[in-house]
Coordinates of N, CA and C in Angstrom, one line a residue:
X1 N 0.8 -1.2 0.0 CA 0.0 0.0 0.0 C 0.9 1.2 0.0
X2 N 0.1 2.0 -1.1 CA 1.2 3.7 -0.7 C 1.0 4.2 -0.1
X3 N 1.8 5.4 0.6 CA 1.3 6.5 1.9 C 0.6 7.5 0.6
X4 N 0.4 8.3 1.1 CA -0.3 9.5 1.0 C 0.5 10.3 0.2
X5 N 1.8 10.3 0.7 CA 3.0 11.2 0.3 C 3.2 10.4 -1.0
X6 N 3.4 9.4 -0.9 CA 3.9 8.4 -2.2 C 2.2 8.5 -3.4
X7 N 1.6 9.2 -3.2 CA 0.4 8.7 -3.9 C 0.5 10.1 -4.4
X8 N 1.5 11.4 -4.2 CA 1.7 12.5 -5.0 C 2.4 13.1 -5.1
X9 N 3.8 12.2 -5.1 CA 4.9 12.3 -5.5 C 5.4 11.1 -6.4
X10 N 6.2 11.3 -7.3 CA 6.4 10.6 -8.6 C 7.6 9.4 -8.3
X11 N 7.9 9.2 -7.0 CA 8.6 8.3 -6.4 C 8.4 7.5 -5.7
X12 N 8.9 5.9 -5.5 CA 8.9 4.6 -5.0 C 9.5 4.8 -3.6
X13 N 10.9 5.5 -3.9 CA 11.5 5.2 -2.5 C 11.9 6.6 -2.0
X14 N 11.1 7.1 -0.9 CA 11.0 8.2 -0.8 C 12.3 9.1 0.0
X15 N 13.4 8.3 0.2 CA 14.2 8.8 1.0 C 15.4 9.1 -0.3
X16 N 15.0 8.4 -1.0 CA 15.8 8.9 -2.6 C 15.6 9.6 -3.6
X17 N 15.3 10.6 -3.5 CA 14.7 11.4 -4.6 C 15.7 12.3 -5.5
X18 N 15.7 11.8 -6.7 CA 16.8 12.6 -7.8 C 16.6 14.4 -7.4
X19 N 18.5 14.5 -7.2 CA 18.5 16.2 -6.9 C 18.2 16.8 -7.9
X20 N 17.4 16.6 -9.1 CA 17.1 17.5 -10.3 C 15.7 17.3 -10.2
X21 N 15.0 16.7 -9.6 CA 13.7 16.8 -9.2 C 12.9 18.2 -9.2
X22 N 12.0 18.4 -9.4 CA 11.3 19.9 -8.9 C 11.0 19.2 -7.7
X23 N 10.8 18.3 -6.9 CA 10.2 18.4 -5.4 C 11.6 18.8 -4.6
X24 N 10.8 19.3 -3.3 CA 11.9 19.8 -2.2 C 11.4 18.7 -1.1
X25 N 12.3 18.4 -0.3 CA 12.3 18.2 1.0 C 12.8 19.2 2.2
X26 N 11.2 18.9 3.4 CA 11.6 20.3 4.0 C 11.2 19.4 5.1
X27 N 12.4 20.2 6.4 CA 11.9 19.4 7.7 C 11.2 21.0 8.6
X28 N 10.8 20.5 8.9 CA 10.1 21.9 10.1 C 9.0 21.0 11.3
X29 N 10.1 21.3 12.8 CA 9.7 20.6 14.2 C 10.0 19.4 13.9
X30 N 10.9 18.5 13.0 CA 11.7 17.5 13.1 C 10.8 16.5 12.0
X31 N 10.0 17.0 11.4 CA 8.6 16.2 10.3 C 9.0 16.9 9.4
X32 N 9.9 15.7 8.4 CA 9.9 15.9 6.8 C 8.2 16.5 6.2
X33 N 8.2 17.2 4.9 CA 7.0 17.2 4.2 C 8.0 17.5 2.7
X34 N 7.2 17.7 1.6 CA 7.4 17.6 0.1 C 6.6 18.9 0.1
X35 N 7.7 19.9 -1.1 CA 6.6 20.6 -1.7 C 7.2 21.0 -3.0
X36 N 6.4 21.4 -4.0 CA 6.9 21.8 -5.2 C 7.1 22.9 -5.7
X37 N 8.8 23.1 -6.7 CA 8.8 24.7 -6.6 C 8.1 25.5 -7.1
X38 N 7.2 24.9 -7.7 CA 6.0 26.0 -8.1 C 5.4 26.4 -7.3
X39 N 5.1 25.8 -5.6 CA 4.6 26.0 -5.0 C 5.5 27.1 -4.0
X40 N 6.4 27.4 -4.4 CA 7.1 28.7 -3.8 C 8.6 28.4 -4.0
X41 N 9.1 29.3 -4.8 CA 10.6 29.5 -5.1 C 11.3 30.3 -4.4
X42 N 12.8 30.1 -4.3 CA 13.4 30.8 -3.8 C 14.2 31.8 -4.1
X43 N 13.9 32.8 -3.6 CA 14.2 34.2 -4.2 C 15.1 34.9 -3.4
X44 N 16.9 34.5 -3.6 CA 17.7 35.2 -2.6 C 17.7 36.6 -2.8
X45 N 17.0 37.6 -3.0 CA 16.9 38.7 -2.7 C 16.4 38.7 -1.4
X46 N 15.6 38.3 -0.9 CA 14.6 38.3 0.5 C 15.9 37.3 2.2
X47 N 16.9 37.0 0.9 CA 17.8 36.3 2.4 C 18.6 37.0 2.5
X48 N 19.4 37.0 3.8 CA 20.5 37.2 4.1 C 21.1 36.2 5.2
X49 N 22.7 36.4 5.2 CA 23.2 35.4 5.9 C 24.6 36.1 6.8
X50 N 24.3 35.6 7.9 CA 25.5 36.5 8.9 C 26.2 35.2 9.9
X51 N 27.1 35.6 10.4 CA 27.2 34.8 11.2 C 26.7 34.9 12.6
X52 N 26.7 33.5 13.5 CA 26.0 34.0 14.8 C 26.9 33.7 15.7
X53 N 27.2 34.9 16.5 CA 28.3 34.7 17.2 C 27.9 34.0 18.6
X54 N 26.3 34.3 19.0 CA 26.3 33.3 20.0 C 25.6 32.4 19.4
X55 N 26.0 31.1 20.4 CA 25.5 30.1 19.7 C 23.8 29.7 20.3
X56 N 23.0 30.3 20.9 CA 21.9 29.7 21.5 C 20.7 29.7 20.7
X57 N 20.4 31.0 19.6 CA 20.0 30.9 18.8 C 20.1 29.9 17.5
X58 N 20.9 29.4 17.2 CA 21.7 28.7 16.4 C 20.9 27.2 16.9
X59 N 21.4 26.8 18.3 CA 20.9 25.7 18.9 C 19.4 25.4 19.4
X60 N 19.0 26.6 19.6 CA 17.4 26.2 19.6 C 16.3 26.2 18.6
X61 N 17.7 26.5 17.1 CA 16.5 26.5 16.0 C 16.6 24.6 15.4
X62 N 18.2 24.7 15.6 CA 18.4 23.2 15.5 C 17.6 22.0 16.0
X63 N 17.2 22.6 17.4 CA 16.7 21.3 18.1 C 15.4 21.2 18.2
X64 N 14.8 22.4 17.8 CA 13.3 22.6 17.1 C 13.4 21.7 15.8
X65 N 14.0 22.1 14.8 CA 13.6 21.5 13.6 C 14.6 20.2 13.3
X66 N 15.4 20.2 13.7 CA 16.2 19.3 13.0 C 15.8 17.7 13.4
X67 N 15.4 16.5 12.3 CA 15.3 15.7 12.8 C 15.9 14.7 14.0
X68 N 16.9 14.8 14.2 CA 17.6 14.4 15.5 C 17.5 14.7 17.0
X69 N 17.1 16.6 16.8 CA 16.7 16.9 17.6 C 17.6 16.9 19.3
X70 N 19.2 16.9 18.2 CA 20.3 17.2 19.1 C 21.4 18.0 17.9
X71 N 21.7 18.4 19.3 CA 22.5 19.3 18.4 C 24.3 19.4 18.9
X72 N 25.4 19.8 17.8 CA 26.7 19.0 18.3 C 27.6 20.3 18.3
X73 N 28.5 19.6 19.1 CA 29.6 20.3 19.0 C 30.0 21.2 18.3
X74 N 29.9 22.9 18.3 CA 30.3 23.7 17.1 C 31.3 24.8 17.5
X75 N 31.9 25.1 16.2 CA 33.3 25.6 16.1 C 32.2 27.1 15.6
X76 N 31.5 27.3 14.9 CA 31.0 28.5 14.2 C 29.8 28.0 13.6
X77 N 29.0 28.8 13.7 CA 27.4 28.7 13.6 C 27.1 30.1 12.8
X78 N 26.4 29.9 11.1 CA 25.7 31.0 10.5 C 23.8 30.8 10.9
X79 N 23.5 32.2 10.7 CA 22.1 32.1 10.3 C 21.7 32.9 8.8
X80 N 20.7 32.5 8.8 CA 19.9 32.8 7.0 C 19.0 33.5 7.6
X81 N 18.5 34.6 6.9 CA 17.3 35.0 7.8 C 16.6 35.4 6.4
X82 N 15.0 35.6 6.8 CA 14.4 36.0 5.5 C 14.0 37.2 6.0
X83 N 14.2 38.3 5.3 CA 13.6 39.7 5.2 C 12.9 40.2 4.9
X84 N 11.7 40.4 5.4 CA 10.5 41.1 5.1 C 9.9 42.3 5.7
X85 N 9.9 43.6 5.1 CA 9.5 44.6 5.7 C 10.2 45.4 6.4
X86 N 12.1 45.2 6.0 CA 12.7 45.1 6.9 C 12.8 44.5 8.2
X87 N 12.0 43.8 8.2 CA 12.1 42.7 9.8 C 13.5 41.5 9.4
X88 N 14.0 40.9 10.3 CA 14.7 39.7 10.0 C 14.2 38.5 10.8
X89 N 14.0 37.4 10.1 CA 13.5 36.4 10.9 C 14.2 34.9 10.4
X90 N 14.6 34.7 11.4 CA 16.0 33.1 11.1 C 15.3 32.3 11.0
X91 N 15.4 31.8 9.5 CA 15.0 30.7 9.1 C 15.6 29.8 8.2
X92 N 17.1 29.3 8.5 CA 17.9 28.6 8.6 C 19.2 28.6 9.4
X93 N 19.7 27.6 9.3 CA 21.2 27.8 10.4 C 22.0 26.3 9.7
X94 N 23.3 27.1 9.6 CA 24.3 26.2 9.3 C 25.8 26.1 10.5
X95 N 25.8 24.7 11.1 CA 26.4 24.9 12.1 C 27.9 24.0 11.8
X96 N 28.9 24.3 11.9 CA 30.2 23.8 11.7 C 31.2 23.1 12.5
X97 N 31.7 22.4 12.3 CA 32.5 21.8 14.0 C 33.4 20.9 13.8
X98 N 33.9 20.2 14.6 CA 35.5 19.4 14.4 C 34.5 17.8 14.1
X99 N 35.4 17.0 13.1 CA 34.8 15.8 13.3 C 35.5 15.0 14.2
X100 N 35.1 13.7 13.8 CA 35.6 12.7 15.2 C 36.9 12.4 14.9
X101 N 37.3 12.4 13.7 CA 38.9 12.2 13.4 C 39.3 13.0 12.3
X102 N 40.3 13.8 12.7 CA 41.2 14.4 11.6 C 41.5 14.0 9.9
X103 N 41.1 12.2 10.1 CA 41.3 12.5 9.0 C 40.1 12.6 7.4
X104 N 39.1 12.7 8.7 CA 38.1 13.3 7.5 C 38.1 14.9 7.2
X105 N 39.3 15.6 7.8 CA 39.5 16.6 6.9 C 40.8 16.6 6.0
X106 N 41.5 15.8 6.3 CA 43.1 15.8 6.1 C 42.7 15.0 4.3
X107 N 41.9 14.0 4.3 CA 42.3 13.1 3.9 C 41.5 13.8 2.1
X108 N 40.5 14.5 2.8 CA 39.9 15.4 1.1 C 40.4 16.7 0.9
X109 N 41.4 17.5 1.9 CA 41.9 18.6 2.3 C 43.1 18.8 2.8
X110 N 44.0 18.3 2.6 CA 45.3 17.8 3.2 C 46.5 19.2 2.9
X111 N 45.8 19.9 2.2 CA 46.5 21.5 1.7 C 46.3 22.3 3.4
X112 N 44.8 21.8 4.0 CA 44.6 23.2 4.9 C 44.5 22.4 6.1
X113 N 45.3 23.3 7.1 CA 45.2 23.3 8.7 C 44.0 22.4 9.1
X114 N 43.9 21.1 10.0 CA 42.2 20.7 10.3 C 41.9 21.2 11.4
X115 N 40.6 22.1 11.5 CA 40.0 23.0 12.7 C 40.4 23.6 13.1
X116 N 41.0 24.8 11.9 CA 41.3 26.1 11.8 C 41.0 26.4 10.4
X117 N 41.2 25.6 9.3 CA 41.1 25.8 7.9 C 40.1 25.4 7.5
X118 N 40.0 24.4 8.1 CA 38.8 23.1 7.7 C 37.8 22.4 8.9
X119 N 36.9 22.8 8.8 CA 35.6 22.0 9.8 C 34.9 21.2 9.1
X120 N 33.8 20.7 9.6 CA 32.6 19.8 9.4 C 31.4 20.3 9.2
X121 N 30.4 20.4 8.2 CA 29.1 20.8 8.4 C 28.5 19.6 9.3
X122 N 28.2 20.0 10.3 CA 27.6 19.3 11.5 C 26.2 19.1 11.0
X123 N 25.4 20.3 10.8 CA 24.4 20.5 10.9 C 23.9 21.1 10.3
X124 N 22.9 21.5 8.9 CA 22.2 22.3 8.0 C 20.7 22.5 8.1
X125 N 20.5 23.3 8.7 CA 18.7 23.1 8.8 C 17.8 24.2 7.8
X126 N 16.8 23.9 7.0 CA 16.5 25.3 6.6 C 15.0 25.3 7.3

């Protein structure tokens, strides 16, 4: 039997979906949903991106939305914010940090310093 999701989306195995797809996958409060970009495109005029120097913001948007619903070790943490009206409201975060061994930086990056030159995307949430 198909889910619901599978009965309007043009895919079998839903955790695989070709990156040239028009569908998106979007998590928000840790529940995947599908939407199509016709159903709203992205228009980087309306983002902007800064970094966040403290990290608490960063971590409470993480552990709201991010499937896991933990959040790790970070070296430097951006936010995305969408702009409207001049208001800013964070609605993504990319958080960066050391991995568990050196040589998952050394070994694709072996030109740059590891965790100083080179971190980990820990964490990407939009």
């Amino acid at each position: 039997m198909r889910s619901p999701v599978q009965e309007t989306l043009p895919f079998e195995d839903l955790p695989e979906v070709p990156t040239a797809s028009p569908w998106c996958q979007r998590w928000r409060e840790r529940r995947h949903s599908w939407a199509h970009v016709r159903d709203g495109g992205f228009d980087a005029r309306r983002y902007t991106v800064d970094v966040l120097p403290d990290e608490e913001p960063a971590k409470a948007f993480v552990l709201a939305h991010h499937y896991s619903g933990s959040y790790p070790a970070a070296t430097v943490q951006f936010g995305l914010y969408d702009v409207v009206d001049g208001e800013r409201r964070l609605c993504g975060v990319a958080v960066f940090g050391v991995p568990v061994s050196t040589a998952v930086l050394t070994k694709p990056l072996p030109e740059l310093r590891p965790y100083t030159e080179s971190l980990v995307c820990s964490r990407f949430v939009l």
